[in-house]
């Protein structure tokens, strides 16, 4: 009985791991740290969800476009350390973004056809 239970749990875990590996697309993660988006440029497949996490104590934003030309696609606040936000990119293209509080902070997401 006990052994059977253990085997069952192991199989469930193996199945979960297999499912994870099968769908293995790295989740693109960008740190916002020391007034920089790190990495500053990432390449993802269409449909990917990109996550930004604030590692600074102060507020930053993830705002689409350039300071000179906003695109209005997204404008997200990262209120302080540990705050995170996500954007899903479904259409291929190159997406610039910046921090509205520190316009020298720039980043770029390149979305390739999946
Ligand atoms: Cu900022």
mmCIF file of N, CA and C and ligand atoms in Angstrom, residues 32 35 58-61 99-102 105, ligand 1:
data_model
loop_
_atom_site.group_PDB
_atom_site.id
_atom_site.type_symbol
_atom_site.label_atom_id
_atom_site.label_comp_id
_atom_site.label_asym_id
_atom_site.label_seq_id
_atom_site.Cartn_x
_atom_site.Cartn_y
_atom_site.Cartn_z
ATOM 1 N N UNK A 32 14.913 44.855 -13.334
ATOM 2 C CA UNK A 32 15.043 46.306 -13.391
ATOM 3 C C UNK A 32 15.915 46.672 -12.202
ATOM 4 N N UNK A 35 18.924 51.243 -12.323
ATOM 5 C CA UNK A 35 18.507 52.133 -13.404
ATOM 6 C C UNK A 35 18.781 51.545 -14.780
ATOM 7 N N UNK A 58 13.244 52.069 -5.590
ATOM 8 C CA UNK A 58 12.415 53.147 -6.095
ATOM 9 C C UNK A 58 11.507 52.660 -7.222
ATOM 10 N N UNK A 59 10.531 53.480 -7.548
ATOM 11 C CA UNK A 59 9.581 53.109 -8.593
ATOM 12 C C UNK A 59 10.178 53.292 -9.984
ATOM 13 N N UNK A 60 9.895 52.334 -10.834
ATOM 14 C CA UNK A 60 10.198 52.435 -12.255
ATOM 15 C C UNK A 60 8.912 52.148 -13.017
ATOM 16 N N UNK A 61 8.944 52.376 -14.318
ATOM 17 C CA UNK A 61 7.815 51.973 -15.148
ATOM 18 C C UNK A 61 8.338 51.185 -16.346
ATOM 19 N N UNK A 99 11.574 53.664 -19.211
ATOM 20 C CA UNK A 99 11.016 54.006 -17.905
ATOM 21 C C UNK A 99 10.596 55.465 -17.941
ATOM 22 N N UNK A 100 9.343 55.686 -17.596
ATOM 23 C CA UNK A 100 8.796 57.042 -17.682
ATOM 24 C C UNK A 100 9.411 57.982 -16.647
ATOM 25 N N UNK A 101 9.985 57.434 -15.589
ATOM 26 C CA UNK A 101 10.598 58.282 -14.565
ATOM 27 C C UNK A 101 12.072 58.530 -14.854
ATOM 28 N N UNK A 102 12.666 57.672 -15.633
ATOM 29 C CA UNK A 102 14.101 57.786 -15.932
ATOM 30 C C UNK A 102 14.270 57.484 -17.417
ATOM 31 N N UNK A 105 16.512 55.059 -19.270
ATOM 32 C CA UNK A 105 16.329 53.602 -19.163
ATOM 33 C C UNK A 105 15.534 53.125 -20.367
HETATM 34 CU CU1 LIG B 1 13.041 54.096 -13.744
#
